[in-house]
Coordinates of C-alpha atoms in Angstrom, one line a residue:
M802 CA 41.0 -127.6 -167.8
P803 CA 42.2 -123.9 -168.3
V804 CA 45.7 -123.3 -169.5
L805 CA 48.0 -121.5 -166.9
N806 CA 50.6 -119.1 -168.5
R807 CA 53.3 -117.6 -166.6
R808 CA 51.4 -114.4 -165.9
T809 CA 48.6 -116.3 -164.3
V810 CA 51.0 -118.4 -162.2
L811 CA 52.7 -115.2 -161.0
K812 CA 49.5 -113.4 -160.3
G813 CA 48.2 -116.4 -158.2
A814 CA 51.5 -116.7 -156.5
A815 CA 51.3 -112.8 -155.5
A816 CA 47.8 -113.4 -154.3
V817 CA 48.9 -116.2 -152.0
A818 CA 51.9 -114.1 -150.9
G819 CA 49.9 -111.1 -150.2
A820 CA 47.2 -113.4 -148.1
A821 CA 50.1 -114.9 -146.3
A822 CA 51.6 -111.5 -145.5
L823 CA 48.1 -110.2 -144.5
G824 CA 47.6 -113.1 -142.1
A825 CA 51.3 -112.7 -140.7
A826 CA 51.1 -109.0 -140.0
R827 CA 51.6 -108.3 -136.3
V828 CA 48.8 -106.4 -134.5
T829 CA 49.9 -103.5 -132.2
R830 CA 48.0 -101.1 -130.1
E831 CA 48.6 -97.4 -129.4
D832 CA 46.7 -94.8 -127.5
H833 CA 46.6 -91.0 -128.5
R834 CA 45.1 -87.9 -127.5
V835 CA 43.9 -86.9 -131.1
V836 CA 44.0 -89.1 -134.3
V837 CA 43.3 -87.2 -137.5
I838 CA 42.5 -89.5 -140.6
G839 CA 43.6 -87.6 -143.7
S840 CA 46.1 -85.0 -144.5
G841 CA 44.4 -82.6 -147.0
F842 CA 43.2 -79.2 -146.1
G843 CA 40.9 -80.0 -143.4
G844 CA 43.4 -82.4 -141.6
G845 CA 46.3 -80.1 -142.2
V846 CA 44.5 -77.0 -140.6
T847 CA 43.4 -79.2 -137.7
A848 CA 47.0 -80.8 -137.2
L849 CA 48.6 -77.3 -137.1
R850 CA 46.2 -75.4 -135.0
L851 CA 46.0 -78.2 -132.3
A852 CA 49.7 -78.6 -132.2
Q853 CA 50.2 -75.0 -131.9
A854 CA 47.8 -75.2 -128.9
G855 CA 49.9 -77.8 -127.2
V856 CA 47.9 -80.8 -128.3
P857 CA 49.8 -83.7 -129.5
V858 CA 48.3 -85.1 -132.8
L859 CA 48.7 -88.1 -134.9
V860 CA 47.7 -87.8 -138.7
L861 CA 47.1 -91.0 -140.5
E862 CA 47.5 -90.8 -144.3
R863 CA 46.9 -93.7 -146.6
G864 CA 49.3 -92.4 -149.2
R865 CA 53.1 -91.8 -149.4
R866 CA 55.0 -88.7 -149.2
W867 CA 55.8 -87.0 -152.5
P868 CA 58.9 -84.7 -151.8
T869 CA 59.8 -82.1 -154.6
G870 CA 62.3 -79.6 -155.6
P871 CA 64.1 -78.2 -158.7
D872 CA 64.4 -80.9 -161.3
A873 CA 62.9 -83.6 -159.2
E874 CA 61.1 -86.6 -160.8
T875 CA 58.8 -87.6 -158.0
F876 CA 55.5 -87.0 -159.7
P877 CA 54.6 -89.3 -162.8
H878 CA 55.6 -87.0 -165.7
P879 CA 55.2 -86.4 -168.4
T880 CA 51.6 -86.6 -167.7
S881 CA 51.0 -87.8 -171.3
S882 CA 53.0 -90.9 -170.6
P883 CA 51.5 -92.1 -167.2
D884 CA 52.8 -94.9 -165.0
K885 CA 51.9 -96.7 -161.9
R886 CA 52.2 -93.6 -159.7
I887 CA 49.1 -92.2 -160.9
F888 CA 46.9 -94.9 -159.6
W889 CA 45.9 -96.0 -156.0
L890 CA 46.4 -99.6 -155.6
G891 CA 45.0 -100.7 -159.0
S892 CA 42.4 -97.9 -159.6
A893 CA 42.5 -96.7 -163.1
P894 CA 40.8 -93.3 -163.5
S895 CA 39.5 -91.8 -166.6
L896 CA 41.3 -88.6 -167.1
P897 CA 40.4 -85.9 -169.5
G898 CA 43.0 -85.3 -172.2
L899 CA 44.3 -88.8 -171.8
P900 CA 43.4 -92.0 -173.7
S901 CA 42.1 -95.1 -171.9
L902 CA 45.1 -96.4 -169.8
P903 CA 46.0 -100.0 -169.2
P904 CA 46.3 -101.4 -165.9
F905 CA 49.6 -101.0 -164.1
E906 CA 51.0 -102.7 -161.1
R907 CA 49.5 -102.0 -157.6
Y908 CA 51.1 -98.9 -156.3
T909 CA 50.1 -96.4 -153.8
G910 CA 49.7 -93.7 -156.6
L911 CA 48.1 -90.3 -156.5
L912 CA 44.6 -90.9 -157.5
E913 CA 41.7 -93.4 -156.8
Q914 CA 38.4 -93.3 -158.8
V915 CA 35.6 -94.2 -156.5
T916 CA 32.7 -95.3 -158.7
G917 CA 29.2 -94.6 -157.9
Q918 CA 25.8 -95.1 -159.7
G919 CA 25.5 -92.2 -162.1
M920 CA 28.8 -90.4 -161.0
S921 CA 32.4 -91.2 -159.9
M922 CA 34.7 -89.2 -157.5
M923 CA 38.3 -88.5 -158.0
C924 CA 40.0 -88.9 -154.8
A925 CA 43.8 -88.2 -154.0
A926 CA 46.2 -90.2 -152.0
G927 CA 49.3 -88.9 -150.5
V928 CA 50.6 -86.6 -147.8
G929 CA 49.0 -83.4 -148.6
G930 CA 45.7 -84.9 -149.9
G931 CA 43.9 -83.3 -152.7
S932 CA 46.3 -80.3 -152.5
L933 CA 49.0 -82.4 -154.5
V934 CA 46.9 -82.9 -157.6
Y935 CA 44.5 -79.7 -157.6
Q936 CA 45.0 -77.0 -160.1
G937 CA 45.1 -74.6 -157.2
M938 CA 42.4 -71.9 -157.9
T939 CA 42.2 -70.3 -154.5
L940 CA 38.8 -68.5 -154.8
Q941 CA 36.8 -66.8 -151.9
P942 CA 33.1 -66.4 -152.4
T943 CA 31.2 -63.1 -151.9
A944 CA 29.0 -62.7 -149.0
E945 CA 25.7 -63.0 -151.1
L946 CA 27.1 -66.3 -152.7
F947 CA 28.3 -67.7 -149.4
H948 CA 25.0 -67.0 -147.5
A949 CA 23.0 -68.7 -150.4
C950 CA 24.9 -71.8 -149.6
F951 CA 26.0 -72.0 -146.1
P952 CA 24.3 -71.4 -142.6
E953 CA 24.1 -67.6 -141.7
Q954 CA 25.6 -68.5 -138.4
L955 CA 29.0 -69.1 -139.8
D956 CA 29.4 -65.5 -139.8
Y957 CA 30.7 -64.5 -143.2
A958 CA 32.0 -61.3 -142.1
R959 CA 34.2 -62.6 -139.5
M960 CA 35.5 -65.4 -141.8
A961 CA 36.3 -62.7 -144.4
A962 CA 38.1 -60.7 -141.9
E963 CA 40.2 -63.5 -140.2
H964 CA 39.8 -67.1 -141.8
Y965 CA 40.1 -66.5 -145.5
P966 CA 43.1 -64.2 -145.1
R967 CA 44.7 -66.8 -142.8
V968 CA 44.3 -69.5 -145.5
A969 CA 45.7 -67.0 -148.2
A970 CA 48.7 -66.3 -146.0
M971 CA 49.4 -69.8 -145.3
L972 CA 49.2 -70.7 -148.9
G973 CA 51.0 -67.8 -150.1
V974 CA 48.6 -67.2 -153.0
E975 CA 49.8 -65.0 -156.0
T976 CA 48.4 -64.4 -159.5
A977 CA 50.8 -65.2 -162.5
P978 CA 53.0 -62.3 -163.4
D979 CA 52.6 -60.7 -166.7
A980 CA 56.0 -61.7 -167.8
L981 CA 55.0 -65.4 -167.7
V982 CA 51.6 -65.0 -169.2
E983 CA 53.1 -63.1 -172.3
S984 CA 55.6 -66.0 -172.9
Q985 CA 55.1 -68.3 -175.9
T986 CA 53.6 -71.3 -173.9
Y987 CA 50.9 -69.3 -172.4
R988 CA 49.1 -68.5 -175.7
A989 CA 46.0 -70.6 -174.8
A990 CA 45.4 -68.5 -171.6
R991 CA 45.8 -65.3 -173.7
V992 CA 43.2 -66.7 -176.4
F993 CA 40.8 -67.7 -173.6
A994 CA 41.0 -64.2 -171.9
R995 CA 40.6 -62.4 -175.4
N996 CA 37.6 -64.6 -176.4
A997 CA 35.8 -64.4 -173.1
R998 CA 36.1 -60.6 -173.2
A999 CA 34.8 -60.6 -176.7
A1000 CA 31.8 -62.5 -175.6
G1001 CA 31.1 -59.9 -173.1
Y1002 CA 32.4 -61.6 -170.0
A1003 CA 34.7 -60.2 -167.3
V1004 CA 38.2 -62.0 -167.0
E1005 CA 40.5 -61.7 -164.2
K1006 CA 43.7 -63.5 -162.9
I1007 CA 43.0 -66.4 -160.6
P1008 CA 45.0 -66.4 -157.1
M1009 CA 47.2 -69.6 -157.0
P1010 CA 49.2 -71.0 -154.2
I1011 CA 52.4 -70.9 -156.3
D1012 CA 55.7 -69.2 -156.3
W1013 CA 55.7 -68.0 -159.8
D1014 CA 59.5 -67.5 -159.8
F1015 CA 59.9 -71.2 -160.2
A1016 CA 58.0 -70.8 -163.4
L1017 CA 60.1 -67.9 -164.6
R1018 CA 63.3 -69.9 -164.0
E1019 CA 61.8 -72.5 -166.4
L1020 CA 61.6 -69.6 -169.0
D1021 CA 65.3 -69.0 -168.5
G1022 CA 66.2 -72.6 -168.8
T1023 CA 67.8 -72.9 -165.3
V1024 CA 65.3 -75.7 -164.5
K1025 CA 63.5 -78.6 -166.5
P1026 CA 59.8 -77.4 -167.4
S1027 CA 57.2 -78.4 -165.1
Y1028 CA 54.8 -75.5 -165.1
T1029 CA 55.4 -73.9 -168.4
N1030 CA 54.8 -77.2 -170.4
G1031 CA 51.5 -78.0 -168.7
D1032 CA 53.1 -80.9 -166.8
C1033 CA 51.6 -79.8 -163.4
A1034 CA 48.2 -81.3 -163.3
L1035 CA 49.3 -84.3 -161.2
G1036 CA 51.8 -82.6 -159.0
V1037 CA 54.6 -80.2 -159.6
N1038 CA 58.1 -81.6 -159.6
N1039 CA 60.0 -78.3 -159.5
G1040 CA 58.6 -77.1 -156.4
G1041 CA 56.9 -73.7 -155.6
K1042 CA 53.6 -75.2 -155.3
H1043 CA 52.3 -74.5 -151.8
S1044 CA 50.5 -77.5 -151.1
V1045 CA 49.4 -78.7 -147.7
D1046 CA 52.3 -81.0 -147.0
V1047 CA 54.9 -78.0 -147.4
T1048 CA 52.6 -75.5 -145.4
Y1049 CA 50.3 -76.6 -143.0
L1050 CA 51.6 -80.0 -142.2
A1051 CA 55.3 -78.9 -142.3
A1052 CA 54.5 -76.2 -139.8
A1053 CA 52.8 -78.7 -137.8
E1054 CA 55.5 -81.1 -137.6
A1055 CA 58.0 -78.3 -136.9
T1056 CA 56.1 -77.9 -133.5
G1057 CA 57.3 -81.2 -132.4
R1058 CA 53.5 -82.0 -131.4
C1059 CA 52.5 -83.6 -134.6
T1060 CA 53.4 -86.9 -136.2
V1061 CA 52.3 -87.6 -139.7
A1062 CA 52.0 -91.4 -140.4
P1063 CA 51.9 -92.0 -144.3
L1064 CA 51.1 -95.4 -145.7
H1065 CA 48.4 -96.0 -143.0
N1066 CA 45.3 -97.3 -144.5
V1067 CA 42.3 -96.9 -142.1
T1068 CA 40.0 -99.8 -142.6
G1069 CA 37.5 -99.0 -139.8
V1070 CA 36.5 -96.9 -137.0
A1071 CA 34.4 -97.5 -133.9
L1072 CA 33.3 -96.3 -130.5
A1073 CA 35.1 -98.3 -127.8
P1074 CA 33.3 -99.3 -124.8
D1075 CA 35.2 -96.8 -122.6
G1076 CA 33.9 -93.9 -124.7
R1077 CA 37.1 -93.6 -126.7
W1078 CA 37.5 -93.6 -130.4
E1079 CA 38.9 -96.7 -132.0
I1080 CA 40.8 -96.6 -135.4
R1081 CA 41.9 -99.7 -137.1
A1082 CA 44.6 -99.2 -139.5
A1083 CA 47.0 -101.3 -141.9
R1084 CA 50.5 -100.0 -142.3
I1085 CA 51.5 -100.8 -145.8
D1086 CA 54.2 -100.8 -148.3
T1087 CA 53.9 -99.0 -151.7
A1088 CA 52.5 -102.1 -153.3
G1089 CA 49.7 -102.4 -150.7
T1090 CA 51.2 -105.2 -148.7
V1091 CA 50.0 -105.2 -145.1
L1092 CA 53.1 -104.8 -143.0
E1093 CA 51.4 -104.2 -139.5
K1094 CA 47.8 -104.1 -138.3
K1095 CA 47.3 -101.2 -135.7
V1096 CA 44.4 -100.7 -133.3
L1097 CA 44.6 -97.2 -132.1
T1098 CA 42.4 -95.4 -129.5
A1099 CA 42.0 -91.7 -128.9
K1100 CA 40.0 -89.2 -127.0
A1101 CA 39.2 -87.4 -130.2
L1102 CA 38.9 -88.6 -133.6
V1103 CA 39.0 -86.0 -136.8
M1104 CA 37.6 -87.6 -139.9
A1105 CA 39.3 -85.6 -142.7
A1106 CA 39.9 -88.4 -145.2
G1107 CA 38.1 -86.5 -148.1
T1108 CA 34.4 -86.5 -148.8
A1109 CA 34.2 -90.1 -150.4
N1110 CA 36.3 -91.9 -147.7
T1111 CA 35.1 -90.0 -144.6
T1112 CA 31.5 -90.8 -145.5
R1113 CA 32.1 -94.1 -146.4
L1114 CA 34.0 -95.1 -143.1
L1115 CA 31.3 -93.5 -141.1
M1116 CA 28.4 -95.2 -143.0
R1117 CA 30.1 -98.5 -142.7
A1118 CA 30.7 -98.1 -139.0
G1119 CA 27.0 -97.1 -138.5
A1120 CA 25.7 -100.1 -140.6
K1121 CA 27.7 -102.7 -138.6
G1122 CA 27.2 -101.0 -135.2
D1123 CA 30.5 -100.0 -134.7
I1124 CA 29.2 -96.4 -133.9
P1125 CA 25.7 -96.5 -132.9
D1126 CA 23.1 -93.8 -133.4
L1127 CA 24.8 -91.8 -136.0
P1128 CA 22.6 -89.2 -137.6
D1129 CA 20.1 -90.5 -140.1
E1130 CA 21.1 -87.7 -142.5
L1131 CA 24.6 -89.3 -142.9
G1132 CA 25.3 -90.0 -146.6
D1133 CA 22.7 -87.3 -147.8
G1134 CA 23.4 -84.0 -149.1
W1135 CA 26.2 -84.9 -151.6
G1136 CA 27.0 -82.7 -154.6
T1137 CA 29.5 -82.2 -157.4
N1138 CA 30.0 -78.5 -156.9
G1139 CA 28.8 -78.3 -160.4
D1140 CA 31.9 -79.5 -162.1
R1141 CA 31.9 -79.6 -166.0
I1142 CA 35.2 -80.3 -167.8
Y1143 CA 35.4 -79.6 -171.7
T1144 CA 37.9 -80.0 -174.2
W1145 CA 38.0 -76.9 -176.7
T1146 CA 39.3 -77.5 -180.1
N1147 CA 40.1 -74.2 -181.7
L1148 CA 40.0 -74.0 -185.5
A1149 CA 40.4 -70.3 -185.6
D1150 CA 43.5 -69.9 -183.5
D1151 CA 46.4 -72.4 -182.6
F1152 CA 46.8 -72.7 -178.9
G1153 CA 50.3 -74.1 -179.5
A1154 CA 52.0 -77.0 -177.6
P1155 CA 53.0 -77.4 -175.0
Q1156 CA 50.7 -75.0 -172.9
G1157 CA 51.8 -73.4 -169.8
G1158 CA 49.8 -73.9 -166.7
P1159 CA 48.2 -74.6 -164.3
V1160 CA 45.7 -71.8 -164.5
V1161 CA 46.0 -68.2 -165.2
Y1162 CA 42.6 -66.6 -166.2
G1163 CA 39.2 -67.1 -165.0
S1164 CA 35.8 -65.7 -165.7
K1165 CA 33.1 -65.2 -162.8
E1166 CA 29.4 -64.9 -163.3
W1167 CA 28.4 -64.1 -159.7
D1168 CA 25.6 -61.5 -159.8
D1169 CA 22.8 -63.9 -159.2
P1170 CA 23.2 -67.1 -156.7
A1171 CA 20.6 -68.8 -158.8
T1172 CA 23.0 -69.0 -161.8
A1173 CA 26.3 -68.2 -160.4
N1174 CA 29.3 -70.1 -162.0
T1175 CA 33.0 -69.7 -162.8
V1176 CA 34.9 -70.8 -165.9
I1177 CA 38.5 -71.2 -166.2
Q1178 CA 41.1 -72.4 -168.8
A1179 CA 43.5 -75.2 -167.9
S1180 CA 46.4 -76.5 -169.8
L1181 CA 46.5 -80.0 -171.4
P1182 CA 49.4 -82.1 -170.6
P1183 CA 52.4 -82.0 -173.0
L1184 CA 50.9 -83.7 -176.2
P1185 CA 51.2 -83.0 -179.9
D1186 CA 49.7 -79.9 -181.1
L1187 CA 46.1 -80.9 -181.2
R1188 CA 44.9 -77.3 -181.3
T1189 CA 43.0 -78.1 -178.0
T1190 CA 43.0 -77.0 -174.5
M1191 CA 40.7 -77.5 -171.5
L1192 CA 37.8 -75.3 -170.2
V1193 CA 36.3 -76.1 -166.6
G1194 CA 33.2 -74.7 -165.2
Y1195 CA 31.6 -75.0 -161.8
G1196 CA 29.0 -73.3 -159.8
I1197 CA 26.3 -73.2 -157.1
S1198 CA 25.0 -76.8 -157.6
A1199 CA 21.3 -77.5 -156.7
G1200 CA 21.6 -81.4 -157.5
R1201 CA 22.2 -83.7 -154.6
G1202 CA 23.0 -87.3 -154.5
R1203 CA 23.3 -89.7 -151.5
F1204 CA 25.4 -92.7 -150.3
V1205 CA 23.6 -95.9 -149.8
Y1206 CA 25.1 -98.8 -147.6
D1207 CA 25.5 -102.2 -149.7
A1208 CA 25.9 -104.9 -147.2
A1209 CA 27.1 -107.3 -150.0
K1210 CA 29.8 -105.0 -150.8
D1211 CA 30.3 -103.8 -147.2
D1212 CA 30.6 -100.2 -148.7
A1213 CA 28.6 -97.0 -149.1
V1214 CA 27.8 -96.5 -152.6
L1215 CA 26.9 -93.0 -154.1
H1216 CA 23.7 -92.7 -156.0
W1217 CA 23.5 -89.6 -158.2
P1218 CA 20.3 -88.8 -160.2
S1219 CA 20.7 -88.1 -164.0
N1220 CA 20.4 -84.4 -164.9
A1221 CA 20.6 -83.4 -161.2
D1222 CA 22.4 -80.2 -162.1
A1223 CA 20.9 -79.8 -165.5
K1224 CA 20.1 -75.9 -165.1
L1225 CA 23.5 -75.2 -164.0
S1226 CA 25.2 -77.3 -166.7
A1227 CA 23.2 -75.6 -169.3
R1228 CA 24.3 -72.2 -168.1
I1229 CA 27.9 -73.3 -168.1
H1230 CA 27.7 -74.8 -171.4
E1231 CA 26.2 -71.6 -173.0
R1232 CA 29.0 -69.6 -171.4
I1233 CA 31.7 -72.0 -172.8
S1234 CA 30.0 -72.0 -176.1
R1235 CA 30.2 -68.4 -176.5
I1236 CA 33.8 -68.3 -175.2
A1237 CA 34.8 -71.1 -177.8
G1238 CA 33.2 -69.1 -180.7
P1239 CA 31.5 -70.5 -183.9
L1240 CA 34.8 -72.1 -184.9
G1241 CA 35.2 -73.8 -181.6
V1242 CA 34.6 -77.6 -181.4
L1243 CA 33.6 -78.6 -177.7
L1244 CA 33.5 -81.9 -175.8
D1245 CA 31.8 -82.2 -172.6
T1246 CA 33.9 -84.9 -171.0
T1247 CA 31.7 -84.8 -167.8
A1248 CA 28.7 -86.0 -170.0
V1249 CA 30.9 -88.8 -171.5
V1250 CA 32.3 -89.9 -168.2
P1251 CA 30.3 -88.5 -165.3
S1252 CA 32.7 -87.7 -162.7
T1253 CA 33.7 -84.8 -160.3
W1254 CA 37.1 -83.7 -158.6
H1255 CA 35.2 -81.7 -156.2
P1256 CA 33.0 -84.0 -154.3
L1257 CA 31.2 -82.3 -151.4
G1258 CA 28.8 -83.3 -148.6
G1259 CA 27.8 -86.6 -146.9
A1260 CA 28.2 -85.5 -143.5
A1261 CA 27.1 -81.9 -144.1
M1262 CA 27.0 -79.1 -141.3
G1263 CA 23.4 -78.5 -140.0
A1264 CA 22.3 -82.2 -140.5
V1265 CA 25.2 -84.5 -139.5
C1266 CA 27.5 -82.0 -137.8
D1267 CA 27.4 -78.7 -136.2
L1268 CA 29.2 -75.8 -137.7
E1269 CA 32.4 -76.7 -136.0
G1270 CA 32.4 -80.2 -137.5
R1271 CA 31.2 -82.0 -134.3
V1272 CA 29.1 -85.2 -135.3
L1273 CA 25.7 -84.6 -133.5
G1274 CA 25.3 -86.8 -130.3
H1275 CA 28.8 -88.1 -130.5
R1276 CA 31.3 -86.5 -127.9
G1277 CA 34.9 -86.3 -129.5
L1278 CA 33.8 -87.3 -133.1
Y1279 CA 34.5 -84.5 -135.8
V1280 CA 34.3 -84.1 -139.5
L1281 CA 36.4 -81.4 -140.9
D1282 CA 36.8 -81.9 -144.8
G1283 CA 34.8 -81.7 -147.8
A1284 CA 32.0 -84.0 -146.3
L1285 CA 31.2 -81.1 -143.9
M1286 CA 30.4 -79.0 -147.0
P1287 CA 26.6 -78.5 -148.1
G1288 CA 27.2 -80.0 -151.5
T1289 CA 28.7 -76.7 -152.9
T1290 CA 31.3 -74.1 -152.0
A1291 CA 29.4 -71.1 -153.8
A1292 CA 30.8 -71.2 -157.3
C1293 CA 34.3 -71.4 -156.1
N1294 CA 37.0 -74.4 -155.9
P1295 CA 36.3 -76.0 -152.5
S1296 CA 40.0 -75.8 -151.1
M1297 CA 40.0 -72.3 -149.6
T1298 CA 36.5 -72.6 -148.2
I1299 CA 37.2 -76.0 -146.6
A1300 CA 40.3 -74.8 -145.1
A1301 CA 38.6 -71.4 -143.9
V1302 CA 35.8 -73.3 -142.4
A1303 CA 38.2 -75.6 -140.6
E1304 CA 40.2 -72.6 -139.5
R1305 CA 37.1 -71.2 -137.9
A1306 CA 36.2 -74.5 -136.4
L1307 CA 39.7 -74.9 -134.8
D1308 CA 39.3 -71.5 -133.1
H1309 CA 36.1 -72.7 -131.3
L1310 CA 37.4 -76.3 -130.6
I1311 CA 40.5 -75.0 -129.0
A1312 CA 38.5 -72.7 -126.9
E1313 CA 35.7 -75.0 -126.1
D1314 CA 36.8 -78.7 -126.4
V1315 CA 40.5 -78.9 -125.6
D1316 CA 41.0 -80.0 -121.9
R1317 CA 37.1 -80.6 -121.8
V1318 CA 36.4 -83.1 -124.5
F1319 CA 40.0 -84.3 -125.2

């Protein structure tokens, strides 16, 4: 007979209590014109533009709000001493630069690691989605790179004239001022730029959605460090980061026609008998306890829950017959955007500690779409001086994986072939090795723990959806997030292109679908 210690008894009691709460949760029903699942870039753009067009919108977000401001303690800092706020309901991601972490109590934290076969995906949770935790590189591809990856009908010239600038204006992108870059804690950025140029590579400042005056105030000592000590990888407590929650969603809510519902975890979607869309969601507390079950119906359903969760929800609905006749290509065309994350230990120079962040410089190799890639330097979280920093590369990825529905798990599981991006990975490694120099010691963390922060595809345009995100054959069902991308965003971080594609789509949907489809 097993010995029951106090922890076992408490764990069992909690499970019983959780089950009781789940069974006791009341069921409510609501009807809406448009429901958007997810509050990242795609969901934020959709919410704002529909609300401005006079359409009431409900945005469901599984995570909590993360309000910030000078000297706030909202996010789990210092990052080197993580707590439950990092993890989504028990998920324990493997994070570069941090040791293996013990399990924490269940909490609606920032990150969920969705494990696949051969590759895992890092997924965000919270109002603002991935914009809360992304470094913020806001890059626009050239026409040549864009056309190498996206359908020509997207009309890059118009997007470059209208939609990319619209995103840049909403996010308030700026490059870091010289006064900041020349300060003591940005030595790693300066060493990267020097070494990259010495290796023959062009270097430039990367546009970021940041009001850098907040970081300059840290140098003056008027606010606690958040940027200048590198403690900004998992959210910026001091403010000044123009994430989706304080840009697109704040503007949408200000119209009075957008409601953002945090802590609403969507468990299923279906086509209702009357042709409306049905969304099943659980309103939860920060421990994940179900407080209320909701069944919502809507004329239009916009899937913007992120690449992994949008694809999994749709594939589960298709496999169970909740949405019949979904395109056969659903789940295919998935890519990593070519992500490679390295630690660089420098035996020639001391990077110093702490290291300012999030990102200052990058080096683009964009002349040939066949090898196009970008390499940036990113700070490590506050740690003892390990003479180490981080280098990140990504590019036009040719490798593709696919989701496969597993009936036993009632889930769609990613399958990623080994060495799927071998050619691109080798090119990135060559570039990073030259930047690090002969005395640099590199560790490819992506090889050690295969994972990506930039999952793309699964409901790709031209296969599952049209260019405006309409799911083929399904009136009123849309995909407007990373799942719509064709596995890569042309040697750029995905955020700006996801937002620009959504901006373009909303121009069309407002002109063509509002008052006709919904």
